[in-house]
Tab-separated table of C-alpha atoms in Angstrom:
chain	number	residue	atom	x	y	z
A	1392	MET	CA	114.900	9.018	-15.129
A	1393	MET	CA	113.472	8.916	-11.844
A	1394	HIS	CA	110.963	6.222	-13.034
A	1395	LEU	CA	113.906	3.982	-14.175
A	1396	LYS	CA	115.661	4.399	-11.071
A	1397	SER	CA	112.517	3.517	-9.060
A	1398	PHE	CA	111.835	0.589	-11.322
A	1399	GLY	CA	115.518	-0.760	-10.811
A	1400	GLU	CA	115.014	-0.408	-6.778
A	1401	ARG	CA	111.847	-2.334	-7.050
A	1402	MET	CA	113.638	-5.071	-9.044
A	1403	VAL	CA	116.582	-5.347	-6.529
A	1404	LEU	CA	114.071	-5.584	-3.672
A	1405	ASP	CA	112.118	-8.181	-5.359
A	1406	GLN	CA	115.135	-10.137	-6.103
A	1407	LEU	CA	116.336	-9.717	-2.232
A	1408	SER	CA	112.848	-10.743	-1.073
A	1409	GLN	CA	112.783	-13.727	-3.440
A	1410	GLN	CA	116.174	-14.997	-2.290
A	1411	ARG	CA	115.233	-14.489	1.363
A	1412	GLU	CA	112.190	-16.719	0.764
A	1413	GLN	CA	114.161	-19.284	-1.090
A	1414	ASN	CA	116.733	-19.315	1.792
A	1415	TRP	CA	113.910	-19.907	4.340
A	1416	GLN	CA	112.201	-22.474	2.195
A	1417	SER	CA	115.614	-24.348	1.896
A	1418	LEU	CA	116.129	-24.141	5.575
A	1419	TRP	CA	112.680	-25.650	6.328
A	1420	ASN	CA	113.385	-28.401	3.803
A	1421	ARG	CA	116.746	-29.461	5.115
A	1422	GLY	CA	115.529	-28.864	8.525
A	1423	LEU	CA	112.639	-31.195	8.335
A	1424	VAL	CA	114.662	-33.911	6.619
A	1425	SER	CA	117.442	-33.616	9.173
A	1426	LEU	CA	114.956	-33.748	12.258
A	1427	TYR	CA	113.365	-36.777	10.692
A	1428	ILE	CA	116.804	-38.542	10.640
A	1429	ILE	CA	117.798	-37.391	13.978
A	1430	LEU	CA	114.875	-38.542	15.857
A	1431	TYR	CA	114.446	-41.737	13.768
A	1432	PHE	CA	116.687	-43.877	16.272
A	1433	LEU	CA	115.459	-42.397	19.341
A	1434	ASP	CA	112.935	-43.982	21.694
A	1435	GLY	CA	110.635	-42.139	23.819
A	1436	VAL	CA	110.119	-39.184	21.472
A	1437	THR	CA	106.999	-40.618	19.498
A	1438	ARG	CA	105.161	-37.511	19.566
A	1439	TYR	CA	107.875	-35.434	17.954
A	1440	LYS	CA	108.305	-37.967	15.267
A	1441	HIS	CA	104.574	-37.982	14.485
A	1442	ILE	CA	104.794	-34.035	14.256
A	1443	VAL	CA	107.866	-34.136	11.974
A	1444	SER	CA	106.444	-36.655	9.713
A	1445	ALA	CA	103.300	-34.827	9.507
A	1446	LEU	CA	105.177	-31.576	8.438
A	1447	LEU	CA	107.068	-33.694	5.885
A	1448	TYR	CA	103.723	-34.951	4.392
A	1449	ILE	CA	102.272	-31.523	4.298
A	1450	THR	CA	105.422	-29.971	2.570
A	1451	ALA	CA	105.555	-33.116	-0.013
A	1452	ILE	CA	101.990	-32.544	-0.823
A	1453	THR	CA	102.527	-28.834	-1.287
A	1454	TYR	CA	105.354	-29.345	-3.653
A	1455	ILE	CA	103.573	-31.988	-5.440
A	1456	VAL	CA	100.614	-29.643	-6.136
A	1457	LYS	CA	102.999	-26.784	-7.266
A	1458	HIS	CA	105.632	-28.661	-9.128
A	1459	ARG	CA	103.907	-32.083	-10.218
A	1460	GLY	CA	105.687	-32.240	-13.685
A	1461	ALA	CA	109.124	-31.691	-12.109
A	1462	ILE	CA	108.611	-34.125	-9.231
A	1463	ILE	CA	107.294	-36.900	-11.498
A	1464	THR	CA	110.784	-37.078	-13.138
A	1465	LEU	CA	112.393	-37.799	-9.844
A	1466	PHE	CA	110.892	-41.328	-9.911
A	1467	LYS	CA	111.555	-42.403	-13.306
A	1468	ASN	CA	114.313	-44.851	-12.755
A	1469	ASN	CA	115.154	-48.324	-11.856
A	1470	LEU	CA	115.621	-47.516	-8.079
A	1471	THR	CA	111.839	-46.540	-7.943
A	1472	THR	CA	110.940	-49.793	-9.941
A	1473	ALA	CA	112.781	-51.868	-7.507
A	1474	LEU	CA	110.959	-50.343	-4.499
A	1475	LEU	CA	107.683	-51.009	-6.253
A	1476	VAL	CA	108.505	-54.335	-7.046
A	1477	PHE	CA	109.289	-54.860	-3.227
A	1478	LEU	CA	106.026	-53.109	-2.164
A	1479	ALA	CA	104.320	-55.587	-4.393
A	1480	ALA	CA	105.901	-58.414	-2.839
A	1481	ILE	CA	104.847	-57.163	0.675
A	1482	ILE	CA	101.319	-56.600	-0.665
A	1483	TYR	CA	101.398	-60.424	-1.893
A	1484	SER	CA	102.729	-61.449	1.515
A	1485	ILE	CA	99.526	-59.892	3.063
A	1486	ILE	CA	97.263	-61.611	0.701
A	1487	ILE	CA	98.377	-64.919	1.349
A	1488	SER	CA	99.264	-64.440	4.939
A	1489	ILE	CA	97.702	-66.880	7.481
A	1490	ASP	CA	96.382	-63.883	9.307
A	1491	PRO	CA	96.055	-60.903	6.839
A	1492	GLY	CA	94.710	-58.583	9.401
A	1493	TYR	CA	97.941	-58.864	11.439
A	1494	SER	CA	100.040	-58.596	8.424
A	1495	VAL	CA	98.345	-55.285	7.351
A	1496	ASP	CA	98.861	-53.965	10.719
A	1497	LYS	CA	102.587	-54.808	10.818
A	1498	ALA	CA	103.243	-53.783	7.203
A	1499	ALA	CA	101.308	-50.315	7.474
A	1500	ASN	CA	104.007	-48.976	9.890
A	1501	SER	CA	107.192	-50.651	8.940
A	1502	VAL	CA	106.691	-50.992	5.033
A	1503	PHE	CA	104.086	-48.705	3.815
A	1504	GLU	CA	104.953	-45.728	6.125
A	1505	LYS	CA	108.613	-45.842	7.061
A	1506	LEU	CA	109.970	-47.349	3.997
A	1507	VAL	CA	107.741	-46.672	0.959
A	1508	VAL	CA	106.124	-43.298	1.951
A	1509	ILE	CA	109.526	-41.763	3.373
A	1510	ALA	CA	111.495	-42.963	0.661
A	1511	LEU	CA	109.240	-40.960	-1.670
A	1512	ILE	CA	108.627	-38.033	0.473
A	1513	ILE	CA	112.543	-37.221	1.152
A	1514	PRO	CA	113.282	-36.521	-2.623
A	1515	ILE	CA	110.146	-34.555	-2.800
A	1516	VAL	CA	110.875	-32.275	0.111
A	1517	LEU	CA	114.582	-32.044	-1.340
A	1518	PHE	CA	113.846	-31.648	-4.977
A	1519	ASN	CA	114.810	-28.016	-4.851
A	1520	GLU	CA	117.935	-28.347	-3.132
A	1521	SER	CA	121.480	-28.438	-4.492
A	1522	LYS	CA	123.125	-31.843	-4.427
A	1523	GLU	CA	125.933	-30.469	-2.147
A	1524	ASP	CA	123.168	-29.465	0.347
A	1525	VAL	CA	121.367	-32.850	-0.034
A	1526	ALA	CA	124.606	-34.541	0.721
A	1527	ARG	CA	125.486	-32.223	3.769
A	1528	THR	CA	122.006	-32.826	5.331
A	1529	PHE	CA	122.344	-36.528	5.134
A	1530	ILE	CA	125.959	-36.761	6.691
A	1531	TYR	CA	125.561	-34.236	9.310
A	1532	ALA	CA	122.153	-35.161	10.302
A	1533	LEU	CA	123.563	-38.448	11.094
A	1534	ILE	CA	126.553	-36.907	12.941
A	1535	ILE	CA	124.243	-34.602	14.935
A	1536	ALA	CA	122.222	-37.795	16.028
A	1537	ILE	CA	125.043	-39.177	17.956
A	1538	ILE	CA	124.541	-36.510	20.646
A	1539	PRO	CA	121.022	-37.331	21.824
A	1540	LEU	CA	121.599	-41.063	21.271
A	1541	ALA	CA	124.592	-40.739	23.656
A	1542	ILE	CA	122.705	-38.908	26.146
A	1543	ALA	CA	119.988	-41.216	26.264
A	1544	ASP	CA	122.469	-43.957	26.520
A	1545	LEU	CA	124.134	-42.252	29.424
A	1546	PHE	CA	120.937	-42.037	31.361
A	1547	GLN	CA	120.082	-45.637	30.821
A	1548	TYR	CA	123.625	-46.502	32.114
A	1549	ILE	CA	122.910	-44.226	35.251
A	1550	ASP	CA	119.501	-45.796	35.776
A	1551	GLU	CA	120.964	-49.292	35.566
A	1552	TYR	CA	123.768	-48.451	38.041
A	1553	HIS	CA	121.376	-47.325	40.656
A	1554	ARG	CA	119.614	-50.523	40.044
A	1555	GLY	CA	122.885	-52.509	40.728
A	1556	ILE	CA	123.512	-53.209	36.965
A	1557	MET	CA	127.266	-52.351	36.049
A	1558	PRO	CA	128.190	-51.156	32.582
A	1559	PHE	CA	128.896	-53.769	29.795
A	1560	THR	CA	127.382	-56.597	31.747
A	1561	ARG	CA	123.941	-56.806	30.016
A	1562	PHE	CA	122.289	-56.641	26.699
A	1563	GLU	CA	119.787	-53.889	27.235
A	1564	HIS	CA	121.824	-51.527	25.019
A	1565	LYS	CA	121.614	-53.697	21.874
A	1566	TYR	CA	118.800	-52.005	20.400
A	1567	LYS	CA	121.015	-49.078	19.638
A	1568	SER	CA	122.775	-51.189	17.140
A	1569	ASP	CA	121.097	-50.016	13.851
A	1570	ALA	CA	121.635	-46.443	14.951
A	1571	LEU	CA	125.322	-46.806	15.532
A	1572	ILE	CA	125.806	-48.704	12.240
A	1573	PHE	CA	124.041	-45.881	10.376
A	1574	MET	CA	126.203	-43.044	12.281
A	1575	SER	CA	129.521	-44.592	12.375
A	1576	PRO	CA	130.444	-44.160	8.601
A	1577	ALA	CA	128.826	-40.494	8.752
A	1578	LEU	CA	131.160	-39.754	11.745
A	1579	LEU	CA	134.125	-40.860	9.467
A	1580	TYR	CA	133.598	-37.813	7.117
A	1581	LEU	CA	134.777	-35.694	9.923
A	1582	TRP	CA	138.044	-37.234	9.674
A	1583	THR	CA	138.592	-36.229	6.265
A	1584	LEU	CA	138.058	-32.605	6.842
A	1585	LYS	CA	140.830	-30.125	7.435
A	1586	GLY	CA	141.374	-28.143	10.457
A	1587	TYR	CA	142.043	-29.074	14.369
A	1588	ARG	CA	138.354	-28.283	15.240
A	1589	ASN	CA	136.977	-30.992	12.976
A	1590	LYS	CA	139.596	-33.667	14.347
A	1591	ALA	CA	138.748	-32.563	17.804
A	1592	ILE	CA	135.054	-33.034	17.211
A	1593	PHE	CA	135.715	-36.373	15.474
A	1594	PHE	CA	137.710	-37.763	18.427
A	1595	ALA	CA	135.398	-36.596	21.103
A	1596	LEU	CA	132.415	-38.040	19.117
A	1597	GLY	CA	134.532	-41.148	18.112
A	1598	ILE	CA	135.076	-42.014	21.662
A	1599	ILE	CA	131.595	-41.686	22.670
A	1600	THR	CA	130.444	-43.680	19.633
A	1601	ALA	CA	132.977	-46.377	20.287
A	1602	LEU	CA	131.846	-46.846	23.966
A	1603	MET	CA	128.220	-47.236	22.786
A	1604	ILE	CA	129.340	-49.752	20.274
A	1605	ILE	CA	130.916	-51.887	22.669
A	1606	GLY	CA	128.021	-51.386	25.005
A	1607	THR	CA	125.664	-53.136	22.441
A	1608	MET	CA	127.451	-56.328	23.454
A	1609	GLN	CA	126.475	-57.499	19.751
A	1610	ARG	CA	128.981	-59.325	17.886
A	1611	GLY	CA	126.832	-58.684	14.432
A	1612	THR	CA	127.121	-55.129	15.138
A	1613	TRP	CA	130.738	-55.073	15.945
A	1614	LEU	CA	131.443	-57.188	12.601
A	1615	ALA	CA	129.322	-54.749	10.591
A	1616	ILE	CA	131.196	-51.715	11.787
A	1617	LEU	CA	134.525	-53.286	11.402
A	1618	VAL	CA	133.581	-54.302	7.763
A	1619	MET	CA	132.404	-50.979	6.902
A	1620	SER	CA	135.685	-49.502	8.478
A	1621	VAL	CA	137.894	-51.739	6.424
A	1622	VAL	CA	136.125	-50.820	3.218
A	1623	TRP	CA	136.299	-47.197	4.122
A	1624	ALA	CA	139.916	-47.315	4.841
A	1625	ILE	CA	140.427	-49.265	1.451
A	1626	VAL	CA	138.494	-46.811	-0.681
A	1627	LYS	CA	139.893	-43.729	1.095
A	1628	ARG	CA	143.404	-45.380	1.316
A	1629	GLU	CA	143.596	-44.368	4.901
A	1630	TRP	CA	145.435	-46.233	7.324
A	1631	LYS	CA	146.414	-43.775	10.216
A	1632	LEU	CA	143.151	-43.862	11.742
A	1633	PRO	CA	142.455	-47.710	11.734
A	1634	ALA	CA	145.707	-48.112	13.221
A	1635	LEU	CA	144.798	-45.335	15.830
A	1636	ALA	CA	141.549	-47.191	16.576
A	1637	LEU	CA	143.063	-50.569	16.998
A	1638	ALA	CA	145.486	-48.979	19.367
A	1639	ALA	CA	142.540	-47.564	21.370
A	1640	VAL	CA	140.555	-50.695	21.450
A	1641	ALA	CA	143.507	-52.850	22.432
A	1642	LEU	CA	144.238	-50.220	25.179
A	1643	PHE	CA	140.666	-50.101	26.472
A	1644	PHE	CA	140.513	-54.031	26.765
A	1645	THR	CA	143.943	-54.305	28.387
A	1646	ALA	CA	143.052	-51.742	30.860
A	1647	SER	CA	139.445	-53.320	31.636
A	1648	HIS	CA	141.041	-56.886	32.051
A	1649	HIS	CA	143.520	-55.423	34.736
A	1650	TYR	CA	141.051	-53.278	36.358
A	1651	ASP	CA	138.390	-55.896	36.921
A	1652	PRO	CA	138.273	-59.090	34.770
A	1653	GLY	CA	135.423	-60.251	36.560
A	1654	HIS	CA	133.196	-57.160	35.840
A	1655	PHE	CA	133.952	-57.450	32.106
A	1656	ALA	CA	133.667	-61.305	31.759
A	1657	LYS	CA	130.791	-61.373	29.639
A	1658	LEU	CA	131.988	-58.661	27.372
A	1659	PHE	CA	135.278	-60.773	27.044
A	1660	ASN	CA	133.339	-63.919	26.380
A	1661	LYS	CA	131.334	-62.191	23.612
A	1662	MET	CA	134.745	-61.105	22.083
A	1663	GLN	CA	136.378	-64.619	22.417
A	1664	GLN	CA	133.286	-66.627	21.350
A	1665	THR	CA	133.606	-68.333	17.992
A	1666	SER	CA	130.391	-70.168	17.808
A	1667	SER	CA	127.032	-69.023	16.007
A	1668	SER	CA	125.011	-68.568	19.349
A	1669	GLY	CA	122.666	-71.305	18.178
A	1670	ARG	CA	121.991	-69.634	14.625
A	1671	TYR	CA	122.727	-72.591	12.324
A	1672	GLY	CA	122.186	-76.246	12.123
A	1673	ASN	CA	119.078	-76.545	13.982
A	1674	GLY	CA	119.315	-73.226	15.563
A	1675	THR	CA	117.233	-70.075	14.540
A	1676	GLN	CA	118.282	-69.884	10.888
A	1677	GLY	CA	118.476	-73.572	10.439
A	1678	SER	CA	114.903	-74.009	11.818
A	1679	ALA	CA	113.749	-71.102	9.661
A	1680	VAL	CA	115.309	-72.944	6.498
A	1681	ASP	CA	113.154	-76.046	7.699
A	1682	LEU	CA	109.851	-74.153	7.602
A	1683	ILE	CA	110.819	-72.235	4.371
A	1684	MET	CA	111.700	-75.528	2.614
A	1685	GLU	CA	108.138	-76.777	3.520
A	1686	ASN	CA	106.757	-73.896	1.539
A	1687	PRO	CA	109.275	-72.208	-0.459
A	1688	VAL	CA	107.519	-70.707	-3.296
A	1689	LYS	CA	104.331	-69.305	-1.700
A	1690	GLY	CA	105.609	-68.159	1.824
A	1691	TYR	CA	103.493	-67.835	4.974
A	1692	GLY	CA	102.810	-64.018	5.287
A	1693	PHE	CA	104.325	-60.832	6.669
A	1694	GLY	CA	105.067	-59.991	10.386
A	1695	ASP	CA	107.207	-61.555	13.281
A	1696	ASP	CA	104.267	-63.222	14.887
A	1697	ILE	CA	103.382	-65.050	11.900
A	1698	PHE	CA	106.762	-66.736	12.058
A	1699	TYR	CA	106.300	-67.280	15.873
A	1700	ARG	CA	102.886	-69.120	15.438
A	1701	VAL	CA	103.959	-71.567	12.961
A	1702	TYR	CA	107.295	-72.170	14.726
A	1703	ASN	CA	105.583	-72.969	17.835
A	1704	GLU	CA	102.958	-75.158	16.168
A	1705	ARG	CA	105.533	-77.215	14.402
A	1706	ILE	CA	108.231	-77.710	17.173
A	1707	LYS	CA	106.657	-80.987	18.050
A	1708	ASP	CA	107.507	-82.158	14.375
A	1709	TYR	CA	111.191	-81.058	14.816
A	1710	PRO	CA	112.674	-82.328	18.069
A	1711	GLN	CA	116.059	-81.539	16.930
A	1712	TRP	CA	115.483	-77.657	16.867
A	1713	ILE	CA	117.393	-76.089	19.623
A	1714	PHE	CA	114.873	-73.505	20.677
A	1715	LYS	CA	111.695	-74.815	22.065
A	1716	LYS	CA	110.031	-71.529	21.579
A	1717	ALA	CA	110.381	-69.186	18.476
A	1718	ILE	CA	112.802	-66.276	18.780
A	1719	GLY	CA	112.930	-65.406	15.188
A	1720	PRO	CA	114.875	-66.518	12.045
A	1721	HIS	CA	117.623	-63.834	12.843
A	1722	ASN	CA	118.193	-63.320	9.149
A	1723	LEU	CA	116.723	-60.684	6.809
A	1724	THR	CA	116.889	-62.681	3.659
A	1725	LEU	CA	115.327	-65.697	5.509
A	1726	ALA	CA	112.772	-63.603	6.976
A	1727	THR	CA	111.760	-62.174	3.849
A	1728	TRP	CA	111.731	-65.483	2.063
A	1729	TYR	CA	109.614	-66.804	4.799
A	1730	ALA	CA	106.993	-63.997	4.569
A	1731	ALA	CA	106.718	-63.625	0.681
A	1732	GLY	CA	108.011	-66.752	-0.805
A	1733	ILE	CA	110.393	-66.808	-3.754
A	1734	PHE	CA	108.668	-63.393	-4.951
A	1735	GLY	CA	109.909	-61.548	-1.479
A	1736	LEU	CA	113.321	-63.152	-1.805
A	1737	VAL	CA	113.891	-61.817	-5.314
A	1738	ALA	CA	112.285	-58.435	-4.672
A	1739	LEU	CA	114.370	-57.964	-1.645
A	1740	TRP	CA	117.774	-58.672	-3.417
A	1741	TYR	CA	116.487	-56.743	-6.304
A	1742	LEU	CA	116.077	-53.751	-4.146
A	1743	LEU	CA	119.338	-53.908	-2.208
A	1744	ILE	CA	121.452	-54.540	-5.293
A	1745	SER	CA	119.876	-51.801	-7.176
A	1746	LEU	CA	120.577	-49.322	-4.028
A	1747	GLY	CA	124.084	-50.725	-3.897
A	1748	ARG	CA	124.654	-50.115	-7.785
A	1749	GLU	CA	123.405	-46.592	-7.375
A	1750	ALA	CA	125.775	-45.892	-4.495
A	1751	VAL	CA	128.731	-47.221	-6.402
A	1752	ARG	CA	127.831	-45.091	-9.496
A	1753	GLY	CA	127.123	-42.118	-7.484
A	1754	TYR	CA	130.453	-42.413	-5.839
A	1755	GLN	CA	132.348	-42.876	-9.225
A	1756	ARG	CA	130.586	-39.836	-10.820
A	1757	SER	CA	130.818	-37.299	-8.146
A	1758	ASP	CA	133.407	-35.577	-5.670
A	1759	GLU	CA	133.845	-34.060	-2.517
A	1760	VAL	CA	130.766	-34.026	-0.143
A	1761	ILE	CA	128.485	-35.593	-2.627
A	1762	ARG	CA	131.023	-38.464	-3.180
A	1763	ASN	CA	131.159	-38.958	0.608
A	1764	ALA	CA	127.349	-39.036	0.974
A	1765	TRP	CA	127.391	-41.803	-1.433
A	1766	LEU	CA	130.014	-43.689	0.226
A	1767	THR	CA	128.272	-43.100	3.584
A	1768	LEU	CA	125.093	-44.470	2.018
A	1769	GLY	CA	126.711	-47.599	0.626
A	1770	LEU	CA	128.612	-48.507	3.865
A	1771	ILE	CA	125.375	-48.185	5.703
A	1772	LEU	CA	123.763	-50.424	3.490
A	1773	LEU	CA	126.585	-52.808	3.687
A	1774	GLY	CA	126.939	-53.023	7.225
A	1775	ASN	CA	123.199	-52.631	8.273
A	1776	LEU	CA	121.266	-54.588	5.698
A	1777	ILE	CA	123.766	-57.047	4.468
A	1778	VAL	CA	126.470	-57.703	7.127
A	1779	ARG	CA	124.124	-57.299	10.201
A	1780	GLY	CA	121.320	-58.656	8.137
A	1781	ALA	CA	123.149	-62.020	7.939
A	1782	PHE	CA	122.809	-62.349	11.755
A	1783	GLU	CA	119.830	-60.537	12.804
A	1784	THR	CA	116.127	-59.744	11.368
A	1785	VAL	CA	117.089	-56.017	10.526
A	1786	ASN	CA	114.020	-53.494	10.330
A	1787	ILE	CA	113.451	-53.285	6.688
A	1788	SER	CA	112.082	-49.725	7.469
A	1789	ASN	CA	115.857	-48.675	7.657
A	1790	LEU	CA	116.096	-48.761	4.030
A	1791	GLY	CA	113.358	-45.679	3.796
A	1792	VAL	CA	116.036	-42.924	4.582
A	1793	LEU	CA	118.605	-44.439	2.448
A	1794	LEU	CA	116.439	-44.874	-0.758
A	1795	GLY	CA	115.086	-41.295	-0.011
A	1796	ILE	CA	118.474	-39.823	-0.084
A	1797	ALA	CA	119.659	-41.882	-2.975
A	1798	LEU	CA	116.624	-40.712	-5.065
A	1799	ALA	CA	117.307	-37.329	-4.120
A	1800	LEU	CA	121.137	-37.280	-4.900
A	1801	ARG	CA	120.444	-39.312	-8.163
A	1802	ALA	CA	117.917	-36.745	-9.421
A	1803	LYS	CA	120.139	-33.860	-8.736
A	1804	GLN	CA	123.253	-35.629	-10.456
A	1805	LYS	CA	121.104	-36.454	-13.434
A	1806	GLN	CA	120.279	-32.571	-13.957
A	1807	VAL	CA	123.735	-31.559	-13.904
């Protein structure tokens, strides 16, 4: 009898020990992915980004060794195929590049590491987590990321003020556009939660985020966030928040105009401007089309500098071009088509459409926080890669986190 009792106690202790180990392992997995997302858009923390990335790699390799069979099943899907096709297009663009060495250097960080490797590592690290935890990790990491970004933004404004630069008068904050497009739809999730504390946090972070969005002075960013917000409101059938947001924005601009219209002149000009800022016709996108049409099938090679070199060499043949020195195509589709020809164009949109389809299907087949994670992912794809991508050459590496979370969520839902 004593032996049975002792045996039972050992089993209970073993179960508790195993549960504690699983809890710590889960915390480690979700913590690493959260830190990667939080640090992704921050400048000046490269050392910490490298540390987190290295820990992600080590953790992923460990899981591959231990659970190779289970992990392989994570990538048996169309989304992985689309990613590999895009990778093949980038490799092709390096092979045909007018400067392959430069193209390899550019692709190594932005595509091979931040896009492909991260897209594959995130689902591996999260493969043992529940779909609810994967969804929460994604949404809350983006919400928390607002705080360090806002602190960095504030210190930048303070430094600029000491140098005689007033807020909302320069374009030095536009580099935060991608981050704000990622974080805005995640923040909207807080509005859907019950409780005064959640609403208070939402309004506090919402005001901070809105000021940062205005401070980017980028109409493409404003349009992207507006489109995401409208789609969110339609999907959620939520009209109170859009009404409050419109009222708040109107109040801000009315008060700003009465306070000092001269100080906000550049901001008001951006709001009222209806021209394309030299993008079409013989502007940035028009000139990119001219160069693409000279070599539409093959392409020129991957990397911004490849475009700059060819543009600056050919400017003498196109006196009608507005810009006498290259500043880029300002369009994600054109940039990819220019780099990798028709192959790159097809590969890019195959990847974007595949990810968008997964987001829609995931939203339809899930509920609660998982559904909101799919919605957030889809809105970011729409706002950052499609809407803003129509006006700027968006970093293709931004797809890495989205693909990684999509693969992780998809694998978990498939198991159910």
